[in-house]
JSON list of C-alpha atoms in Angstrom, two decimals:
[
{"chain": "A", "resi": 174, "resn": "MET", "atom": "CA", "xyz": [4.61, -15.49, 26.50]},
{"chain": "A", "resi": 175, "resn": "THR", "atom": "CA", "xyz": [4.99, -11.66, 25.99]},
{"chain": "A", "resi": 176, "resn": "SER", "atom": "CA", "xyz": [6.43, -10.12, 23.18]},
{"chain": "A", "resi": 177, "resn": "MET", "atom": "CA", "xyz": [8.91, -6.92, 23.63]},
{"chain": "A", "resi": 178, "resn": "ASN", "atom": "CA", "xyz": [6.42, -4.47, 22.91]},
{"chain": "A", "resi": 179, "resn": "GLY", "atom": "CA", "xyz": [3.99, -6.00, 26.08]},
{"chain": "A", "resi": 180, "resn": "HIS", "atom": "CA", "xyz": [1.55, -8.26, 24.32]},
{"chain": "A", "resi": 181, "resn": "VAL", "atom": "CA", "xyz": [0.55, -11.63, 26.05]},
{"chain": "A", "resi": 182, "resn": "ALA", "atom": "CA", "xyz": [-0.35, -14.21, 23.19]},
{"chain": "A", "resi": 183, "resn": "GLY", "atom": "CA", "xyz": [-2.03, -17.21, 22.64]},
{"chain": "A", "resi": 184, "resn": "GLY", "atom": "CA", "xyz": [-0.92, -20.24, 19.98]},
{"chain": "A", "resi": 185, "resn": "LYS", "atom": "CA", "xyz": [-2.53, -18.93, 16.88]},
{"chain": "A", "resi": 186, "resn": "GLY", "atom": "CA", "xyz": [-0.32, -15.33, 16.54]},
{"chain": "A", "resi": 187, "resn": "ASP", "atom": "CA", "xyz": [-3.06, -13.73, 15.57]},
{"chain": "A", "resi": 188, "resn": "THR", "atom": "CA", "xyz": [-4.35, -10.51, 17.51]},
{"chain": "A", "resi": 189, "resn": "SER", "atom": "CA", "xyz": [-7.59, -12.29, 18.05]},
{"chain": "A", "resi": 190, "resn": "ASP", "atom": "CA", "xyz": [-5.79, -14.59, 20.62]},
{"chain": "A", "resi": 191, "resn": "LEU", "atom": "CA", "xyz": [-4.71, -11.53, 22.73]},
{"chain": "A", "resi": 192, "resn": "LEU", "atom": "CA", "xyz": [-4.71, -11.86, 26.06]},
{"chain": "A", "resi": 193, "resn": "GLY", "atom": "CA", "xyz": [-3.64, -8.46, 27.54]},
{"chain": "A", "resi": 194, "resn": "TYR", "atom": "CA", "xyz": [-1.53, -5.57, 26.20]},
{"chain": "A", "resi": 195, "resn": "PHE", "atom": "CA", "xyz": [0.52, -3.61, 28.79]},
{"chain": "A", "resi": 196, "resn": "SER", "atom": "CA", "xyz": [2.79, -0.94, 26.55]},
{"chain": "A", "resi": 197, "resn": "ALA", "atom": "CA", "xyz": [2.53, 2.28, 27.60]},
{"chain": "A", "resi": 198, "resn": "GLY", "atom": "CA", "xyz": [1.65, 4.55, 24.73]},
{"chain": "A", "resi": 199, "resn": "PRO", "atom": "CA", "xyz": [-0.88, 3.14, 21.61]},
{"chain": "A", "resi": 200, "resn": "ALA", "atom": "CA", "xyz": [-3.60, 1.12, 22.90]},
{"chain": "A", "resi": 201, "resn": "LYS", "atom": "CA", "xyz": [-4.96, -2.10, 21.22]},
{"chain": "A", "resi": 202, "resn": "LEU", "atom": "CA", "xyz": [-7.22, -1.74, 18.33]},
{"chain": "A", "resi": 203, "resn": "PRO", "atom": "CA", "xyz": [-10.29, -4.00, 17.50]},
{"chain": "A", "resi": 204, "resn": "ASP", "atom": "CA", "xyz": [-8.96, -6.50, 14.59]},
{"chain": "A", "resi": 205, "resn": "GLU", "atom": "CA", "xyz": [-11.41, -5.62, 12.11]},
{"chain": "A", "resi": 206, "resn": "VAL", "atom": "CA", "xyz": [-9.71, -1.82, 12.15]},
{"chain": "A", "resi": 207, "resn": "MET", "atom": "CA", "xyz": [-6.18, -3.26, 11.96]},
{"chain": "A", "resi": 208, "resn": "ARG", "atom": "CA", "xyz": [-7.41, -5.38, 9.12]},
{"chain": "A", "resi": 209, "resn": "LYS", "atom": "CA", "xyz": [-9.11, -2.37, 7.24]},
{"chain": "A", "resi": 210, "resn": "ALA", "atom": "CA", "xyz": [-5.60, -0.63, 7.59]},
{"chain": "A", "resi": 211, "resn": "GLN", "atom": "CA", "xyz": [-3.40, -3.01, 6.35]},
{"chain": "A", "resi": 212, "resn": "ALA", "atom": "CA", "xyz": [-5.41, -3.67, 3.13]},
{"chain": "A", "resi": 213, "resn": "GLU", "atom": "CA", "xyz": [-5.87, -0.08, 3.14]},
{"chain": "A", "resi": 214, "resn": "PHE", "atom": "CA", "xyz": [-2.24, 0.63, 3.43]},
{"chain": "A", "resi": 215, "resn": "CYS", "atom": "CA", "xyz": [-1.84, -0.88, 0.15]},
{"chain": "A", "resi": 216, "resn": "SER", "atom": "CA", "xyz": [-4.62, 0.41, -1.84]},
{"chain": "A", "resi": 217, "resn": "TYR", "atom": "CA", "xyz": [-6.86, 2.88, -0.33]},
{"chain": "A", "resi": 218, "resn": "ARG", "atom": "CA", "xyz": [-10.69, 2.44, -1.07]},
{"chain": "A", "resi": 219, "resn": "ASN", "atom": "CA", "xyz": [-9.61, 0.31, -4.12]},
{"chain": "A", "resi": 220, "resn": "SER", "atom": "CA", "xyz": [-7.36, 3.07, -5.96]},
{"chain": "A", "resi": 221, "resn": "GLN", "atom": "CA", "xyz": [-4.06, 0.83, -6.73]},
{"chain": "A", "resi": 222, "resn": "VAL", "atom": "CA", "xyz": [-2.56, 3.88, -4.08]},
{"chain": "A", "resi": 223, "resn": "GLY", "atom": "CA", "xyz": [-1.72, 2.92, -0.50]},
{"chain": "A", "resi": 224, "resn": "VAL", "atom": "CA", "xyz": [-3.25, 5.79, 1.74]},
{"chain": "A", "resi": 225, "resn": "MET", "atom": "CA", "xyz": [0.50, 6.45, 3.23]},
{"chain": "A", "resi": 226, "resn": "GLU", "atom": "CA", "xyz": [1.37, 7.41, -0.97]},
{"chain": "A", "resi": 227, "resn": "LEU", "atom": "CA", "xyz": [-1.10, 9.83, -1.25]},
{"chain": "A", "resi": 228, "resn": "SER", "atom": "CA", "xyz": [-0.54, 13.44, -1.78]},
{"chain": "A", "resi": 229, "resn": "HIS", "atom": "CA", "xyz": [-1.16, 15.86, 0.88]},
{"chain": "A", "resi": 230, "resn": "ARG", "atom": "CA", "xyz": [-3.08, 18.25, -1.65]},
{"chain": "A", "resi": 231, "resn": "SER", "atom": "CA", "xyz": [-5.12, 15.09, -3.28]},
{"chain": "A", "resi": 232, "resn": "ALA", "atom": "CA", "xyz": [-9.40, 14.83, -2.45]},
{"chain": "A", "resi": 233, "resn": "GLU", "atom": "CA", "xyz": [-9.05, 11.51, -1.46]},
{"chain": "A", "resi": 234, "resn": "TYR", "atom": "CA", "xyz": [-6.49, 12.62, 1.96]},
{"chain": "A", "resi": 235, "resn": "MET", "atom": "CA", "xyz": [-7.98, 15.85, 2.44]},
{"chain": "A", "resi": 236, "resn": "ALA", "atom": "CA", "xyz": [-11.55, 13.67, 2.77]},
{"chain": "A", "resi": 237, "resn": "ILE", "atom": "CA", "xyz": [-9.44, 11.88, 5.40]},
{"chain": "A", "resi": 238, "resn": "ASN", "atom": "CA", "xyz": [-8.37, 15.07, 7.32]},
{"chain": "A", "resi": 239, "resn": "ASP", "atom": "CA", "xyz": [-11.91, 15.88, 7.03]},
{"chain": "A", "resi": 240, "resn": "ASP", "atom": "CA", "xyz": [-13.58, 13.41, 8.27]},
{"chain": "A", "resi": 241, "resn": "ALA", "atom": "CA", "xyz": [-10.74, 13.30, 11.52]},
{"chain": "A", "resi": 242, "resn": "VAL", "atom": "CA", "xyz": [-11.30, 17.14, 12.14]},
{"chain": "A", "resi": 243, "resn": "ALA", "atom": "CA", "xyz": [-15.01, 16.24, 12.34]},
{"chain": "A", "resi": 244, "resn": "SER", "atom": "CA", "xyz": [-14.69, 13.30, 14.23]},
{"chain": "A", "resi": 245, "resn": "VAL", "atom": "CA", "xyz": [-12.62, 15.42, 17.11]},
{"chain": "A", "resi": 246, "resn": "ARG", "atom": "CA", "xyz": [-15.29, 17.97, 16.88]},
{"chain": "A", "resi": 247, "resn": "ARG", "atom": "CA", "xyz": [-17.90, 15.73, 17.58]},
{"chain": "A", "resi": 248, "resn": "ILE", "atom": "CA", "xyz": [-16.56, 13.65, 19.89]},
{"chain": "A", "resi": 249, "resn": "PHE", "atom": "CA", "xyz": [-14.85, 16.38, 22.21]},
{"chain": "A", "resi": 250, "resn": "ASN", "atom": "CA", "xyz": [-17.51, 19.20, 21.50]},
{"chain": "A", "resi": 251, "resn": "VAL", "atom": "CA", "xyz": [-15.06, 21.47, 19.72]},
{"chain": "A", "resi": 252, "resn": "PRO", "atom": "CA", "xyz": [-16.87, 25.05, 18.29]},
{"chain": "A", "resi": 253, "resn": "ASN", "atom": "CA", "xyz": [-16.34, 26.22, 15.05]},
{"chain": "A", "resi": 254, "resn": "ASN", "atom": "CA", "xyz": [-14.72, 29.42, 16.39]},
{"chain": "A", "resi": 255, "resn": "TYR", "atom": "CA", "xyz": [-11.67, 26.99, 17.29]},
{"chain": "A", "resi": 256, "resn": "LYS", "atom": "CA", "xyz": [-9.18, 25.23, 15.23]},
{"chain": "A", "resi": 257, "resn": "VAL", "atom": "CA", "xyz": [-8.03, 21.76, 15.50]},
{"chain": "A", "resi": 258, "resn": "PHE", "atom": "CA", "xyz": [-4.56, 20.82, 14.90]},
{"chain": "A", "resi": 259, "resn": "PHE", "atom": "CA", "xyz": [-2.84, 17.27, 14.36]},
{"chain": "A", "resi": 260, "resn": "MET", "atom": "CA", "xyz": [0.88, 17.57, 15.10]},
{"chain": "A", "resi": 261, "resn": "MET", "atom": "CA", "xyz": [2.92, 15.05, 14.94]},
{"chain": "A", "resi": 262, "resn": "GLY", "atom": "CA", "xyz": [6.22, 14.40, 16.99]},
{"chain": "A", "resi": 263, "resn": "GLY", "atom": "CA", "xyz": [4.80, 12.79, 20.47]},
{"chain": "A", "resi": 264, "resn": "GLY", "atom": "CA", "xyz": [4.18, 14.40, 23.58]},
{"chain": "A", "resi": 265, "resn": "THR", "atom": "CA", "xyz": [7.97, 16.40, 23.91]},
{"chain": "A", "resi": 266, "resn": "GLY", "atom": "CA", "xyz": [7.88, 17.19, 20.42]},
{"chain": "A", "resi": 267, "resn": "GLN", "atom": "CA", "xyz": [4.73, 19.35, 21.13]},
{"chain": "A", "resi": 268, "resn": "PHE", "atom": "CA", "xyz": [6.62, 20.92, 23.99]},
{"chain": "A", "resi": 269, "resn": "ALA", "atom": "CA", "xyz": [8.23, 23.12, 21.38]},
{"chain": "A", "resi": 270, "resn": "GLY", "atom": "CA", "xyz": [5.34, 22.95, 18.73]},
{"chain": "A", "resi": 271, "resn": "VAL", "atom": "CA", "xyz": [3.30, 24.78, 20.96]},
{"chain": "A", "resi": 272, "resn": "PRO", "atom": "CA", "xyz": [5.48, 27.87, 21.47]},
{"chain": "A", "resi": 273, "resn": "LEU", "atom": "CA", "xyz": [6.46, 28.10, 17.98]},
{"chain": "A", "resi": 274, "resn": "ASN", "atom": "CA", "xyz": [2.80, 27.97, 16.47]},
{"chain": "A", "resi": 275, "resn": "PHE", "atom": "CA", "xyz": [0.85, 29.78, 18.79]},
{"chain": "A", "resi": 276, "resn": "LEU", "atom": "CA", "xyz": [2.79, 32.13, 20.72]},
{"chain": "A", "resi": 277, "resn": "PRO", "atom": "CA", "xyz": [3.64, 35.15, 18.55]},
{"chain": "A", "resi": 278, "resn": "GLU", "atom": "CA", "xyz": [7.32, 37.17, 18.72]},
{"chain": "A", "resi": 279, "resn": "GLY", "atom": "CA", "xyz": [7.16, 39.66, 21.91]},
{"chain": "A", "resi": 280, "resn": "LYS", "atom": "CA", "xyz": [3.62, 37.92, 23.70]},
{"chain": "A", "resi": 281, "resn": "ALA", "atom": "CA", "xyz": [4.03, 35.92, 27.16]},
{"chain": "A", "resi": 282, "resn": "ALA", "atom": "CA", "xyz": [2.52, 32.67, 27.81]},
{"chain": "A", "resi": 283, "resn": "ASP", "atom": "CA", "xyz": [0.85, 31.26, 31.17]},
{"chain": "A", "resi": 284, "resn": "TYR", "atom": "CA", "xyz": [1.92, 27.81, 32.28]},
{"chain": "A", "resi": 285, "resn": "CYS", "atom": "CA", "xyz": [0.13, 26.03, 34.38]},
{"chain": "A", "resi": 286, "resn": "VAL", "atom": "CA", "xyz": [2.73, 22.90, 36.17]},
{"chain": "A", "resi": 287, "resn": "THR", "atom": "CA", "xyz": [1.48, 20.37, 37.85]},
{"chain": "A", "resi": 288, "resn": "GLY", "atom": "CA", "xyz": [4.39, 17.95, 37.26]},
{"chain": "A", "resi": 289, "resn": "SER", "atom": "CA", "xyz": [7.06, 16.72, 35.56]},
{"chain": "A", "resi": 290, "resn": "TRP", "atom": "CA", "xyz": [5.80, 16.54, 32.16]},
{"chain": "A", "resi": 291, "resn": "SER", "atom": "CA", "xyz": [4.37, 20.08, 32.60]},
{"chain": "A", "resi": 292, "resn": "GLU", "atom": "CA", "xyz": [8.21, 21.54, 34.12]},
{"chain": "A", "resi": 293, "resn": "LYS", "atom": "CA", "xyz": [9.61, 20.12, 30.70]},
{"chain": "A", "resi": 294, "resn": "ALA", "atom": "CA", "xyz": [6.88, 21.82, 28.83]},
{"chain": "A", "resi": 295, "resn": "LEU", "atom": "CA", "xyz": [7.40, 25.04, 30.79]},
{"chain": "A", "resi": 296, "resn": "GLU", "atom": "CA", "xyz": [11.91, 24.72, 30.27]},
{"chain": "A", "resi": 297, "resn": "GLU", "atom": "CA", "xyz": [10.87, 23.95, 26.36]},
{"chain": "A", "resi": 298, "resn": "ALA", "atom": "CA", "xyz": [8.59, 26.86, 25.83]},
{"chain": "A", "resi": 299, "resn": "LYS", "atom": "CA", "xyz": [11.32, 29.65, 27.75]},
{"chain": "A", "resi": 300, "resn": "LYS", "atom": "CA", "xyz": [13.52, 28.82, 24.45]},
{"chain": "A", "resi": 301, "resn": "TYR", "atom": "CA", "xyz": [10.63, 30.57, 22.47]},
{"chain": "A", "resi": 302, "resn": "GLY", "atom": "CA", "xyz": [9.91, 33.46, 24.41]},
{"chain": "A", "resi": 303, "resn": "ALA", "atom": "CA", "xyz": [8.12, 34.66, 27.54]},
{"chain": "A", "resi": 304, "resn": "VAL", "atom": "CA", "xyz": [7.27, 32.36, 30.06]},
{"chain": "A", "resi": 305, "resn": "ASN", "atom": "CA", "xyz": [4.78, 32.83, 33.22]},
{"chain": "A", "resi": 306, "resn": "ASN", "atom": "CA", "xyz": [4.45, 30.23, 35.66]},
{"chain": "A", "resi": 307, "resn": "VAL", "atom": "CA", "xyz": [1.24, 30.54, 37.04]},
{"chain": "A", "resi": 308, "resn": "HIS", "atom": "CA", "xyz": [1.89, 28.67, 40.19]},
{"chain": "A", "resi": 309, "resn": "PRO", "atom": "CA", "xyz": [5.33, 27.64, 41.43]},
{"chain": "A", "resi": 310, "resn": "LEU", "atom": "CA", "xyz": [5.70, 24.67, 43.50]},
{"chain": "A", "resi": 311, "resn": "SER", "atom": "CA", "xyz": [8.15, 22.69, 44.96]},
{"chain": "A", "resi": 312, "resn": "GLN", "atom": "CA", "xyz": [6.43, 19.56, 45.24]},
{"chain": "A", "resi": 313, "resn": "PHE", "atom": "CA", "xyz": [3.58, 18.48, 42.69]},
{"chain": "A", "resi": 314, "resn": "THR", "atom": "CA", "xyz": [0.67, 17.11, 45.34]},
{"chain": "A", "resi": 315, "resn": "SER", "atom": "CA", "xyz": [-1.91, 18.96, 44.59]},
{"chain": "A", "resi": 316, "resn": "VAL", "atom": "CA", "xyz": [-3.05, 21.90, 41.76]},
{"chain": "A", "resi": 317, "resn": "PRO", "atom": "CA", "xyz": [-3.66, 25.28, 44.05]},
{"chain": "A", "resi": 318, "resn": "ASP", "atom": "CA", "xyz": [-6.75, 27.13, 43.89]},
{"chain": "A", "resi": 319, "resn": "GLU", "atom": "CA", "xyz": [-7.42, 29.20, 40.51]},
{"chain": "A", "resi": 320, "resn": "GLY", "atom": "CA", "xyz": [-7.05, 32.24, 42.95]},
{"chain": "A", "resi": 321, "resn": "SER", "atom": "CA", "xyz": [-4.07, 32.13, 44.32]},
{"chain": "A", "resi": 322, "resn": "TRP", "atom": "CA", "xyz": [-2.50, 31.82, 40.65]},
{"chain": "A", "resi": 323, "resn": "LYS", "atom": "CA", "xyz": [-0.26, 34.39, 39.42]},
{"chain": "A", "resi": 324, "resn": "ARG", "atom": "CA", "xyz": [-1.30, 34.94, 35.54]},
{"chain": "A", "resi": 325, "resn": "ASP", "atom": "CA", "xyz": [-0.07, 37.51, 33.43]},
{"chain": "A", "resi": 326, "resn": "LYS", "atom": "CA", "xyz": [-2.45, 39.97, 32.25]},
{"chain": "A", "resi": 327, "resn": "GLU", "atom": "CA", "xyz": [-0.73, 39.91, 28.36]},
{"chain": "A", "resi": 328, "resn": "ALA", "atom": "CA", "xyz": [-0.14, 36.38, 28.08]},
{"chain": "A", "resi": 329, "resn": "HIS", "atom": "CA", "xyz": [-1.21, 35.30, 24.63]},
{"chain": "A", "resi": 330, "resn": "ILE", "atom": "CA", "xyz": [-1.28, 31.61, 25.43]},
{"chain": "A", "resi": 331, "resn": "SER", "atom": "CA", "xyz": [-2.56, 29.58, 28.52]},
{"chain": "A", "resi": 332, "resn": "THR", "atom": "CA", "xyz": [-0.78, 25.98, 29.02]},
{"chain": "A", "resi": 333, "resn": "THR", "atom": "CA", "xyz": [-1.28, 23.16, 30.90]},
{"chain": "A", "resi": 334, "resn": "VAL", "atom": "CA", "xyz": [-0.44, 19.77, 30.06]},
{"chain": "A", "resi": 335, "resn": "THR", "atom": "CA", "xyz": [-1.91, 16.80, 31.96]},
{"chain": "A", "resi": 336, "resn": "THR", "atom": "CA", "xyz": [-1.38, 13.11, 32.48]},
{"chain": "A", "resi": 337, "resn": "ARG", "atom": "CA", "xyz": [-2.10, 10.53, 34.61]},
{"chain": "A", "resi": 338, "resn": "LEU", "atom": "CA", "xyz": [1.17, 9.97, 35.90]},
{"chain": "A", "resi": 339, "resn": "SER", "atom": "CA", "xyz": [1.19, 9.55, 39.41]},
{"chain": "A", "resi": 340, "resn": "MET", "atom": "CA", "xyz": [3.71, 12.09, 39.69]},
{"chain": "A", "resi": 341, "resn": "GLU", "atom": "CA", "xyz": [1.04, 14.62, 38.25]},
{"chain": "A", "resi": 342, "resn": "SER", "atom": "CA", "xyz": [-1.47, 16.43, 40.22]},
{"chain": "A", "resi": 343, "resn": "SER", "atom": "CA", "xyz": [-4.91, 16.56, 40.03]},
{"chain": "A", "resi": 344, "resn": "PHE", "atom": "CA", "xyz": [-6.48, 19.20, 37.61]},
{"chain": "A", "resi": 345, "resn": "ARG", "atom": "CA", "xyz": [-10.17, 20.30, 37.84]},
{"chain": "A", "resi": 346, "resn": "SER", "atom": "CA", "xyz": [-11.51, 21.02, 34.91]},
{"chain": "A", "resi": 347, "resn": "SER", "atom": "CA", "xyz": [-12.80, 24.36, 35.85]},
{"chain": "A", "resi": 348, "resn": "GLN", "atom": "CA", "xyz": [-9.65, 25.70, 36.28]},
{"chain": "A", "resi": 349, "resn": "ALA", "atom": "CA", "xyz": [-7.09, 27.45, 33.55]},
{"chain": "A", "resi": 350, "resn": "THR", "atom": "CA", "xyz": [-10.40, 29.11, 31.87]},
{"chain": "A", "resi": 351, "resn": "ARG", "atom": "CA", "xyz": [-9.76, 32.72, 30.61]},
{"chain": "A", "resi": 352, "resn": "GLU", "atom": "CA", "xyz": [-10.15, 35.10, 27.74]},
{"chain": "A", "resi": 353, "resn": "THR", "atom": "CA", "xyz": [-6.73, 33.37, 25.81]},
{"chain": "A", "resi": 354, "resn": "SER", "atom": "CA", "xyz": [-5.99, 30.89, 23.28]},
{"chain": "A", "resi": 355, "resn": "GLN", "atom": "CA", "xyz": [-5.77, 27.68, 25.64]},
{"chain": "A", "resi": 356, "resn": "THR", "atom": "CA", "xyz": [-3.74, 24.72, 24.93]},
{"chain": "A", "resi": 357, "resn": "CYS", "atom": "CA", "xyz": [-3.80, 21.61, 26.37]},
{"chain": "A", "resi": 358, "resn": "ARG", "atom": "CA", "xyz": [-1.25, 18.68, 25.88]},
{"chain": "A", "resi": 359, "resn": "SER", "atom": "CA", "xyz": [-2.90, 15.24, 27.23]},
{"chain": "A", "resi": 360, "resn": "SER", "atom": "CA", "xyz": [-1.55, 12.13, 27.80]},
{"chain": "A", "resi": 361, "resn": "ARG", "atom": "CA", "xyz": [-2.98, 8.70, 29.36]},
{"chain": "A", "resi": 362, "resn": "THR", "atom": "CA", "xyz": [0.37, 6.70, 29.82]}
]
């Protein structure tokens, strides 16, 4: 039986009977993680206050945030001279969030367009400042060699959007590196 959210489940209704998960977006979490989240939703670490009710200024919340930042730094090897931001709004919400938060007034941004999603990000960014497409393409079949890119020497940020969609071009990790603020919005959908 397949539910509306893409679950294919067995007879008991418990997620341990889950046979497959085919929804786009978030992945299936282990049962023990879901049980802990369920318990802490109502009383975070036996505080009588649910995790969603914590003040964003409380010591409990700050410990959660600091642990999350440390985990991102450790897992992705993010050096201390970089900031870690957690931004809400999903993929398309971040298309506005990047230029609004990182592009100072009067400065330009280089965008590396590799497919339909990065094209949408570039169009959204145009609302907030000067934007340069480093390699305009009519079809998204590959990312041109970095030597052919036309960068703005004054660009304040360099942005790319990567996904695992078949419409997005392959992007080598050595590309898009230079002495500017780097942003990358990545997705597995």
